[in-house]
PDB file of C-alpha atoms in Angstrom:
ATOM      1  CA  MET A   1       0.000   0.000   0.000  1.00  0.00           C
ATOM      2  CA  GLU A   2       2.886   2.377   0.801  1.00  0.00           C
ATOM      3  CA  VAL A   3       0.734   4.991   2.515  1.00  0.00           C
ATOM      4  CA  ALA A   4       3.580   6.941   4.073  1.00  0.00           C
ATOM      5  CA  ALA A   5       5.778   7.015   1.002  1.00  0.00           C
ATOM      6  CA  ASP A   6       3.243   7.300  -1.803  1.00  0.00           C
ATOM      7  CA  ARG A   7       1.142  10.407  -1.327  1.00  0.00           C
ATOM      8  CA  SER A   8       0.066  10.651  -4.948  1.00  0.00           C
ATOM      9  CA  ALA A   9      -3.584  11.038  -5.827  1.00  0.00           C
ATOM     10  CA  ASP A  10      -5.221  13.364  -8.294  1.00  0.00           C
ATOM     11  CA  ARG A  11      -4.288  16.912  -9.298  1.00  0.00           C
ATOM     12  CA  GLY A  12      -0.832  15.990 -10.485  1.00  0.00           C
ATOM     13  CA  GLY A  13       0.196  14.130  -7.342  1.00  0.00           C
ATOM     14  CA  ALA A  14      -1.554  16.270  -4.698  1.00  0.00           C
ATOM     15  CA  VAL A  15      -3.475  14.530  -1.959  1.00  0.00           C
ATOM     16  CA  ILE A  16      -7.214  15.138  -2.127  1.00  0.00           C
ATOM     17  CA  SER A  17      -8.582  15.803   1.352  1.00  0.00           C
ATOM     18  CA  LEU A  18     -10.830  13.344   3.125  1.00  0.00           C
ATOM     19  CA  GLY A  19     -13.572  15.966   3.142  1.00  0.00           C
ATOM     20  CA  GLU A  20     -13.393  16.228  -0.640  1.00  0.00           C
ATOM     21  CA  LEU A  21     -13.513  12.449  -1.004  1.00  0.00           C
ATOM     22  CA  ILE A  22     -16.604  12.334   1.205  1.00  0.00           C
ATOM     23  CA  GLU A  23     -18.274  14.987  -0.946  1.00  0.00           C
ATOM     24  CA  SER A  24     -17.579  12.891  -4.036  1.00  0.00           C
ATOM     25  CA  LEU A  25     -19.305   9.787  -2.658  1.00  0.00           C
ATOM     26  CA  SER A  26     -22.519   8.556  -4.218  1.00  0.00           C
ATOM     27  CA  PRO A  27     -25.541   9.997  -2.358  1.00  0.00           C
ATOM     28  CA  GLU A  28     -26.715   6.528  -1.305  1.00  0.00           C
ATOM     29  CA  LEU A  29     -23.430   5.425   0.258  1.00  0.00           C
ATOM     30  CA  ARG A  30     -22.838   8.793   1.903  1.00  0.00           C
ATOM     31  CA  ALA A  31     -26.348   8.717   3.386  1.00  0.00           C
ATOM     32  CA  GLN A  32     -25.796   5.226   4.786  1.00  0.00           C
ATOM     33  CA  ALA A  33     -22.624   6.386   6.545  1.00  0.00           C
ATOM     34  CA  LEU A  34     -24.714   9.096   8.216  1.00  0.00           C
ATOM     35  CA  THR A  35     -27.719   6.956   9.143  1.00  0.00           C
ATOM     36  CA  HIS A  36     -28.179   5.801  12.722  1.00  0.00           C
ATOM     37  CA  SER A  37     -29.757   2.389  13.199  1.00  0.00           C
ATOM     38  CA  SER A  38     -32.841   3.991  14.791  1.00  0.00           C
ATOM     39  CA  TRP A  39     -33.420   5.883  11.540  1.00  0.00           C
ATOM     40  CA  ALA A  40     -33.261   2.835   9.280  1.00  0.00           C
ATOM     41  CA  GLU A  41     -35.878   0.221   8.500  1.00  0.00           C
ATOM     42  CA  LYS A  42     -33.149  -2.426   8.587  1.00  0.00           C
ATOM     43  CA  ARG A  43     -30.140  -2.233  10.898  1.00  0.00           C
ATOM     44  CA  VAL A  44     -27.771  -3.237   8.077  1.00  0.00           C
ATOM     45  CA  SER A  45     -28.771  -0.051   6.244  1.00  0.00           C
ATOM     46  CA  SER A  46     -27.195   2.125   8.965  1.00  0.00           C
ATOM     47  CA  TRP A  47     -23.550   3.103   9.460  1.00  0.00           C
ATOM     48  CA  GLY A  48     -22.510   0.073  11.525  1.00  0.00           C
ATOM     49  CA  ARG A  49     -21.141  -2.147   8.740  1.00  0.00           C
ATOM     50  CA  LEU A  50     -19.292   0.750   7.115  1.00  0.00           C
ATOM     51  CA  ALA A  51     -17.775   1.732  10.474  1.00  0.00           C
ATOM     52  CA  PHE A  52     -16.545  -1.840  10.931  1.00  0.00           C
ATOM     53  CA  LEU A  53     -14.754  -1.623   7.584  1.00  0.00           C
ATOM     54  CA  GLY A  54     -13.496   1.935   8.091  1.00  0.00           C
ATOM     55  CA  ASP A  55     -11.978   1.046  11.459  1.00  0.00           C
ATOM     56  CA  SER A  56      -9.719  -1.476   9.721  1.00  0.00           C
ATOM     57  CA  VAL A  57      -8.784   0.928   6.933  1.00  0.00           C
ATOM     58  CA  LEU A  58      -7.890   3.627   9.466  1.00  0.00           C
ATOM     59  CA  GLY A  59      -5.953   1.206  11.622  1.00  0.00           C
ATOM     60  CA  LEU A  60      -3.864  -0.116   8.752  1.00  0.00           C
ATOM     61  CA  THR A  61      -3.208   3.347   7.323  1.00  0.00           C
ATOM     62  CA  VAL A  62      -1.892   4.742  10.603  1.00  0.00           C
ATOM     63  CA  ALA A  63      -0.009   1.546  11.449  1.00  0.00           C
ATOM     64  CA  GLU A  64       1.916   1.650   8.176  1.00  0.00           C
ATOM     65  CA  ALA A  65       2.724   5.330   8.610  1.00  0.00           C
ATOM     66  CA  LEU A  66       4.127   4.707  12.100  1.00  0.00           C
ATOM     67  CA  TYR A  67       6.053   1.658  10.908  1.00  0.00           C
ATOM     68  CA  GLU A  68       7.750   3.748   8.211  1.00  0.00           C
ATOM     69  CA  ARG A  69       8.418   6.816  10.365  1.00  0.00           C
ATOM     70  CA  TYR A  70       9.871   5.071  13.407  1.00  0.00           C
ATOM     71  CA  PRO A  71      11.945   2.110  12.180  1.00  0.00           C
ATOM     72  CA  ARG A  72      13.702   1.731  15.540  1.00  0.00           C
ATOM     73  CA  SER A  73      10.586   1.725  17.709  1.00  0.00           C
ATOM     74  CA  ASP A  74       9.502  -1.617  19.109  1.00  0.00           C
ATOM     75  CA  ILE A  75       6.001  -3.077  19.083  1.00  0.00           C
ATOM     76  CA  GLY A  76       5.165  -1.703  22.516  1.00  0.00           C
ATOM     77  CA  ARG A  77       5.940   1.882  21.574  1.00  0.00           C
ATOM     78  CA  LEU A  78       4.185   1.670  18.221  1.00  0.00           C
ATOM     79  CA  THR A  79       1.101   0.080  19.761  1.00  0.00           C
ATOM     80  CA  LYS A  80       0.759   2.883  22.307  1.00  0.00           C
ATOM     81  CA  VAL A  81       0.951   5.631  19.695  1.00  0.00           C
ATOM     82  CA  HIS A  82      -1.356   3.781  17.327  1.00  0.00           C
ATOM     83  CA  GLY A  83      -3.946   3.210  20.031  1.00  0.00           C
ATOM     84  CA  GLN A  84      -4.140   6.891  20.904  1.00  0.00           C
ATOM     85  CA  ALA A  85      -4.030   8.129  17.287  1.00  0.00           C
ATOM     86  CA  VAL A  86      -7.039   6.029  16.218  1.00  0.00           C
ATOM     87  CA  SER A  87      -8.939   6.144  19.521  1.00  0.00           C
ATOM     88  CA  GLY A  88     -12.584   7.075  19.804  1.00  0.00           C
ATOM     89  CA  ARG A  89     -11.602  10.518  21.015  1.00  0.00           C
ATOM     90  CA  ALA A  90      -9.302  11.032  18.023  1.00  0.00           C
ATOM     91  CA  CYS A  91     -11.940   9.839  15.564  1.00  0.00           C
ATOM     92  CA  ALA A  92     -14.582  12.064  17.151  1.00  0.00           C
ATOM     93  CA  GLN A  93     -12.289  15.084  16.859  1.00  0.00           C
ATOM     94  CA  VAL A  94     -11.639  14.360  13.193  1.00  0.00           C
ATOM     95  CA  ALA A  95     -15.383  13.958  12.680  1.00  0.00           C
ATOM     96  CA  VAL A  96     -15.960  17.473  13.989  1.00  0.00           C
ATOM     97  CA  GLU A  97     -13.194  18.829  11.756  1.00  0.00           C
ATOM     98  CA  LEU A  98     -14.802  17.126   8.754  1.00  0.00           C
ATOM     99  CA  GLY A  99     -18.149  18.795   9.497  1.00  0.00           C
ATOM    100  CA  VAL A 100     -19.941  15.594  10.500  1.00  0.00           C
ATOM    101  CA  PRO A 101     -22.380  17.384  12.855  1.00  0.00           C
ATOM    102  CA  GLU A 102     -23.725  19.440   9.931  1.00  0.00           C
ATOM    103  CA  MET A 103     -23.817  16.372   7.666  1.00  0.00           C
ATOM    104  CA  LEU A 104     -25.730  14.437  10.323  1.00  0.00           C
ATOM    105  CA  ARG A 105     -28.309  17.186  10.808  1.00  0.00           C
ATOM    106  CA  ASP A 106     -28.838  17.378   7.054  1.00  0.00           C
ATOM    107  CA  ASN A 107     -29.352  13.608   6.857  1.00  0.00           C
ATOM    108  CA  GLU A 108     -31.724  13.372   9.828  1.00  0.00           C
ATOM    109  CA  PRO A 109     -35.197  12.182   8.772  1.00  0.00           C
ATOM    110  CA  GLU A 110     -38.102  14.499   9.505  1.00  0.00           C
ATOM    111  CA  ARG A 111     -39.712  12.091  11.923  1.00  0.00           C
ATOM    112  CA  VAL A 112     -38.834   8.582  13.019  1.00  0.00           C
ATOM    113  CA  ASP A 113     -40.813   6.976  15.840  1.00  0.00           C
ATOM    114  CA  GLY A 114     -38.320   6.033  18.537  1.00  0.00           C
ATOM    115  CA  GLY A 115     -35.446   7.496  16.563  1.00  0.00           C
ATOM    116  CA  ILE A 116     -32.570   9.207  18.336  1.00  0.00           C
ATOM    117  CA  GLU A 117     -32.287  12.899  17.520  1.00  0.00           C
ATOM    118  CA  SER A 118     -29.199  14.186  15.742  1.00  0.00           C
ATOM    119  CA  ALA A 119     -28.368  16.528  18.634  1.00  0.00           C
ATOM    120  CA  GLU A 120     -27.957  13.540  20.948  1.00  0.00           C
ATOM    121  CA  LEU A 121     -25.745  11.749  18.439  1.00  0.00           C
ATOM    122  CA  ILE A 122     -23.610  14.847  17.917  1.00  0.00           C
ATOM    123  CA  ALA A 123     -23.034  15.043  21.672  1.00  0.00           C
ATOM    124  CA  SER A 124     -21.899  11.405  21.740  1.00  0.00           C
ATOM    125  CA  GLU A 125     -18.177  10.792  21.231  1.00  0.00           C
ATOM    126  CA  ARG A 126     -18.921   7.183  20.353  1.00  0.00           C
ATOM    127  CA  ALA A 127     -21.410   8.142  17.636  1.00  0.00           C
ATOM    128  CA  MET A 128     -19.115  10.772  16.138  1.00  0.00           C
ATOM    129  CA  ALA A 129     -16.241   8.287  16.074  1.00  0.00           C
ATOM    130  CA  SER A 130     -18.404   5.651  14.408  1.00  0.00           C
ATOM    131  CA  ILE A 131     -19.522   8.057  11.705  1.00  0.00           C
ATOM    132  CA  ALA A 132     -15.941   9.075  10.974  1.00  0.00           C
ATOM    133  CA  GLU A 133     -15.039   5.400  10.565  1.00  0.00           C
ATOM    134  CA  ALA A 134     -18.144   4.786   8.450  1.00  0.00           C
ATOM    135  CA  LEU A 135     -17.245   7.612   6.074  1.00  0.00           C
ATOM    136  CA  ILE A 136     -13.724   6.201   5.759  1.00  0.00           C
ATOM    137  CA  GLY A 137     -15.214   2.799   4.998  1.00  0.00           C
ATOM    138  CA  ALA A 138     -17.474   4.321   2.368  1.00  0.00           C
ATOM    139  CA  CYS A 139     -14.551   6.092   0.711  1.00  0.00           C
ATOM    140  CA  TYR A 140     -12.606   2.846   0.656  1.00  0.00           C
ATOM    141  CA  LEU A 141     -15.480   0.922  -0.934  1.00  0.00           C
ATOM    142  CA  GLU A 142     -16.138   3.483  -3.640  1.00  0.00           C
ATOM    143  CA  LEU A 143     -12.681   4.980  -4.273  1.00  0.00           C
ATOM    144  CA  GLY A 144     -10.179   2.313  -3.227  1.00  0.00           C
ATOM    145  CA  ILE A 145      -7.242   2.289  -0.837  1.00  0.00           C
ATOM    146  CA  GLU A 146      -4.881   4.242  -3.113  1.00  0.00           C
ATOM    147  CA  ARG A 147      -7.047   7.374  -2.918  1.00  0.00           C
ATOM    148  CA  THR A 148      -8.490   6.860   0.544  1.00  0.00           C
ATOM    149  CA  ALA A 149      -5.389   6.064   2.600  1.00  0.00           C
ATOM    150  CA  PRO A 150      -3.411   9.277   1.872  1.00  0.00           C
ATOM    151  CA  ALA A 151      -6.505  11.381   2.625  1.00  0.00           C
ATOM    152  CA  VAL A 152      -7.110   9.514   5.882  1.00  0.00           C
ATOM    153  CA  LEU A 153      -3.485   9.933   6.906  1.00  0.00           C
ATOM    154  CA  ALA A 154      -3.638  13.676   6.253  1.00  0.00           C
ATOM    155  CA  ALA A 155      -6.885  14.009   8.233  1.00  0.00           C
ATOM    156  CA  PHE A 156      -5.382  12.187  11.239  1.00  0.00           C
ATOM    157  CA  GLU A 157      -1.950  13.843  11.092  1.00  0.00           C
ATOM    158  CA  ALA A 158      -2.629  16.104  14.074  1.00  0.00           C
ATOM    159  CA  GLN A 159      -3.830  13.114  16.091  1.00  0.00           C
ATOM    160  CA  ILE A 160      -0.680  11.174  15.182  1.00  0.00           C
ATOM    161  CA  ASP A 161       1.493  14.132  16.192  1.00  0.00           C
ATOM    162  CA  LEU A 162      -0.339  14.438  19.515  1.00  0.00           C
ATOM    163  CA  ALA A 163      -0.014  10.720  20.223  1.00  0.00           C
ATOM    164  CA  THR A 164       3.669  10.752  19.299  1.00  0.00           C
ATOM    165  CA  ASP A 165       4.394  13.735  21.538  1.00  0.00           C
ATOM    166  CA  THR A 166       2.485  12.114  24.397  1.00  0.00           C
ATOM    167  CA  MET A 167       3.589   8.503  24.090  1.00  0.00           C
ATOM    168  CA  LEU A 168       6.916   8.557  22.260  1.00  0.00           C
ATOM    169  CA  ASP A 169       8.436  11.913  23.139  1.00  0.00           C
ATOM    170  CA  PHE A 170      11.846  11.146  21.639  1.00  0.00           C
ATOM    171  CA  LYS A 171      12.742  14.845  21.595  1.00  0.00           C
ATOM    172  CA  SER A 172      12.580  15.141  25.376  1.00  0.00           C
ATOM    173  CA  ALA A 173      14.405  11.855  25.826  1.00  0.00           C
ATOM    174  CA  LEU A 174      17.191  12.957  23.499  1.00  0.00           C
ATOM    175  CA  GLN A 175      17.616  16.313  25.219  1.00  0.00           C
ATOM    176  CA  GLU A 176      17.732  14.633  28.630  1.00  0.00           C
ATOM    177  CA  HIS A 177      20.400  12.268  27.315  1.00  0.00           C
ATOM    178  CA  LEU A 178      22.501  15.090  25.859  1.00  0.00           C
ATOM    179  CA  ALA A 179      22.095  17.287  28.937  1.00  0.00           C
ATOM    180  CA  ARG A 180      24.241  14.854  30.904  1.00  0.00           C
ATOM    181  CA  SER A 181      27.225  16.019  28.879  1.00  0.00           C
ATOM    182  CA  GLY A 182      26.117  19.648  28.726  1.00  0.00           C
ATOM    183  CA  ARG A 183      25.000  19.498  25.095  1.00  0.00           C
ATOM    184  CA  VAL A 184      21.849  20.977  23.544  1.00  0.00           C
ATOM    185  CA  VAL A 185      20.094  19.620  20.461  1.00  0.00           C
ATOM    186  CA  SER A 186      18.620  21.749  17.706  1.00  0.00           C
ATOM    187  CA  TYR A 187      16.474  20.804  14.730  1.00  0.00           C
ATOM    188  CA  ALA A 188      16.818  22.055  11.171  1.00  0.00           C
ATOM    189  CA  VAL A 189      14.514  21.529   8.213  1.00  0.00           C
ATOM    190  CA  VAL A 190      16.822  20.494   5.369  1.00  0.00           C
ATOM    191  CA  ALA A 191      14.239  19.685   2.697  1.00  0.00           C
ATOM    192  CA  GLU A 192      10.549  20.130   1.910  1.00  0.00           C
ATOM    193  CA  SER A 193       8.494  18.562  -0.849  1.00  0.00           C
ATOM    194  CA  GLY A 194       4.889  18.301  -1.963  1.00  0.00           C
ATOM    195  CA  PRO A 195       2.103  20.884  -2.369  1.00  0.00           C
ATOM    196  CA  PRO A 196       1.383  23.403   0.425  1.00  0.00           C
ATOM    197  CA  HIS A 197      -1.494  21.365   1.904  1.00  0.00           C
ATOM    198  CA  ALA A 198       0.411  18.053   1.860  1.00  0.00           C
ATOM    199  CA  ARG A 199       4.043  18.832   2.628  1.00  0.00           C
ATOM    200  CA  THR A 200       6.716  16.316   3.531  1.00  0.00           C
ATOM    201  CA  PHE A 201       9.541  17.611   5.728  1.00  0.00           C
ATOM    202  CA  GLU A 202      13.048  16.280   6.243  1.00  0.00           C
ATOM    203  CA  VAL A 203      14.645  17.355   9.518  1.00  0.00           C
ATOM    204  CA  GLU A 204      18.082  16.829  11.051  1.00  0.00           C
ATOM    205  CA  ALA A 205      18.802  16.706  14.786  1.00  0.00           C
ATOM    206  CA  ARG A 206      22.088  18.504  15.420  1.00  0.00           C
ATOM    207  CA  VAL A 207      24.499  19.438  18.157  1.00  0.00           C
ATOM    208  CA  GLY A 208      26.505  22.249  16.648  1.00  0.00           C
ATOM    209  CA  ASP A 209      27.602  21.058  13.217  1.00  0.00           C
ATOM    210  CA  GLU A 210      27.253  17.364  14.117  1.00  0.00           C
ATOM    211  CA  VAL A 211      24.197  15.595  12.663  1.00  0.00           C
ATOM    212  CA  LEU A 212      22.932  13.066  15.187  1.00  0.00           C
ATOM    213  CA  GLY A 213      19.930  11.833  13.227  1.00  0.00           C
ATOM    214  CA  ALA A 214      17.524  12.598  10.404  1.00  0.00           C
ATOM    215  CA  GLY A 215      13.836  11.943   9.890  1.00  0.00           C
ATOM    216  CA  THR A 216      10.912  12.729   7.626  1.00  0.00           C
ATOM    217  CA  GLY A 217       7.257  13.411   8.328  1.00  0.00           C
ATOM    218  CA  ALA A 218       4.115  15.086   7.100  1.00  0.00           C
ATOM    219  CA  SER A 219       4.648  17.843   9.679  1.00  0.00           C
ATOM    220  CA  LYS A 220       7.745  19.445  11.170  1.00  0.00           C
ATOM    221  CA  LYS A 221       6.882  18.017  14.581  1.00  0.00           C
ATOM    222  CA  ALA A 222       6.617  14.477  13.208  1.00  0.00           C
ATOM    223  CA  ALA A 223       9.906  14.848  11.328  1.00  0.00           C
ATOM    224  CA  GLU A 224      11.637  16.190  14.443  1.00  0.00           C
ATOM    225  CA  GLN A 225      10.415  13.211  16.485  1.00  0.00           C
ATOM    226  CA  ALA A 226      11.669  10.824  13.784  1.00  0.00           C
ATOM    227  CA  ALA A 227      15.064  12.539  13.743  1.00  0.00           C
ATOM    228  CA  ALA A 228      15.287  12.368  17.542  1.00  0.00           C
ATOM    229  CA  SER A 229      14.356   8.688  17.415  1.00  0.00           C
ATOM    230  CA  GLU A 230      17.214   7.985  15.033  1.00  0.00           C
ATOM    231  CA  ALA A 231      19.599  10.034  17.149  1.00  0.00           C
ATOM    232  CA  LEU A 232      18.703   8.043  20.236  1.00  0.00           C
ATOM    233  CA  GLY A 233      19.296   4.791  18.396  1.00  0.00           C
ATOM    234  CA  VAL A 234      16.276   3.137  19.987  1.00  0.00           C
ATOM    235  CA  HIS A 235      16.445  -0.556  19.068  1.00  0.00           C
ATOM    236  CA  ASP A 236      13.880  -3.307  19.222  1.00  0.00           C
ATOM    237  CA  ASP A 237      14.196  -5.448  22.306  1.00  0.00           C
TER     238      ASP A 237
END
């Protein structure tokens, strides 16, 4: 699949955003991803099955990105970051950023006996997370992994950065290590590529003129963490 390395899509190699992919979905599939089971005549016509599929697509996409970015991190470290980056809270946050509350209100039927109101679903982290996964599943079904995975990765980049900073903070670990000998690390962006909305950064971790490690990422923070990881020389146990 090569999610982390291959960011090509349409527009001459630019990544199309997940929001744009969702807008391009067929009306029927998009509506299903936004239909709660209490709104549907049959439970299988709601978002549940799509969320089941989208959860796997999201999980694989983020797992491959982490595998590529942190080659020296062991399974324990990668599992912790992955778990936080694709958690219900993370998915719910991405759902809000994608405009899911507005989509859900627009898709709410006028009246369904016993149906849950959209306002209640919007207030539910679990529901928002499920819809985000369902929309990812719908994109995968209709557009394929090659177009869906890069868009998903871009949409979850902030969540990956947050999880990395929280769970894998290589930058702090490296500075603590260097402080024992009175040295201070700095980070320099040595290369950038890709369009403005989908940049890839290459960063070096340095002490003076000495390059301790280098790393790449879809954000400067991710690239800095990758460079610090290499500088630390964290090996699998």
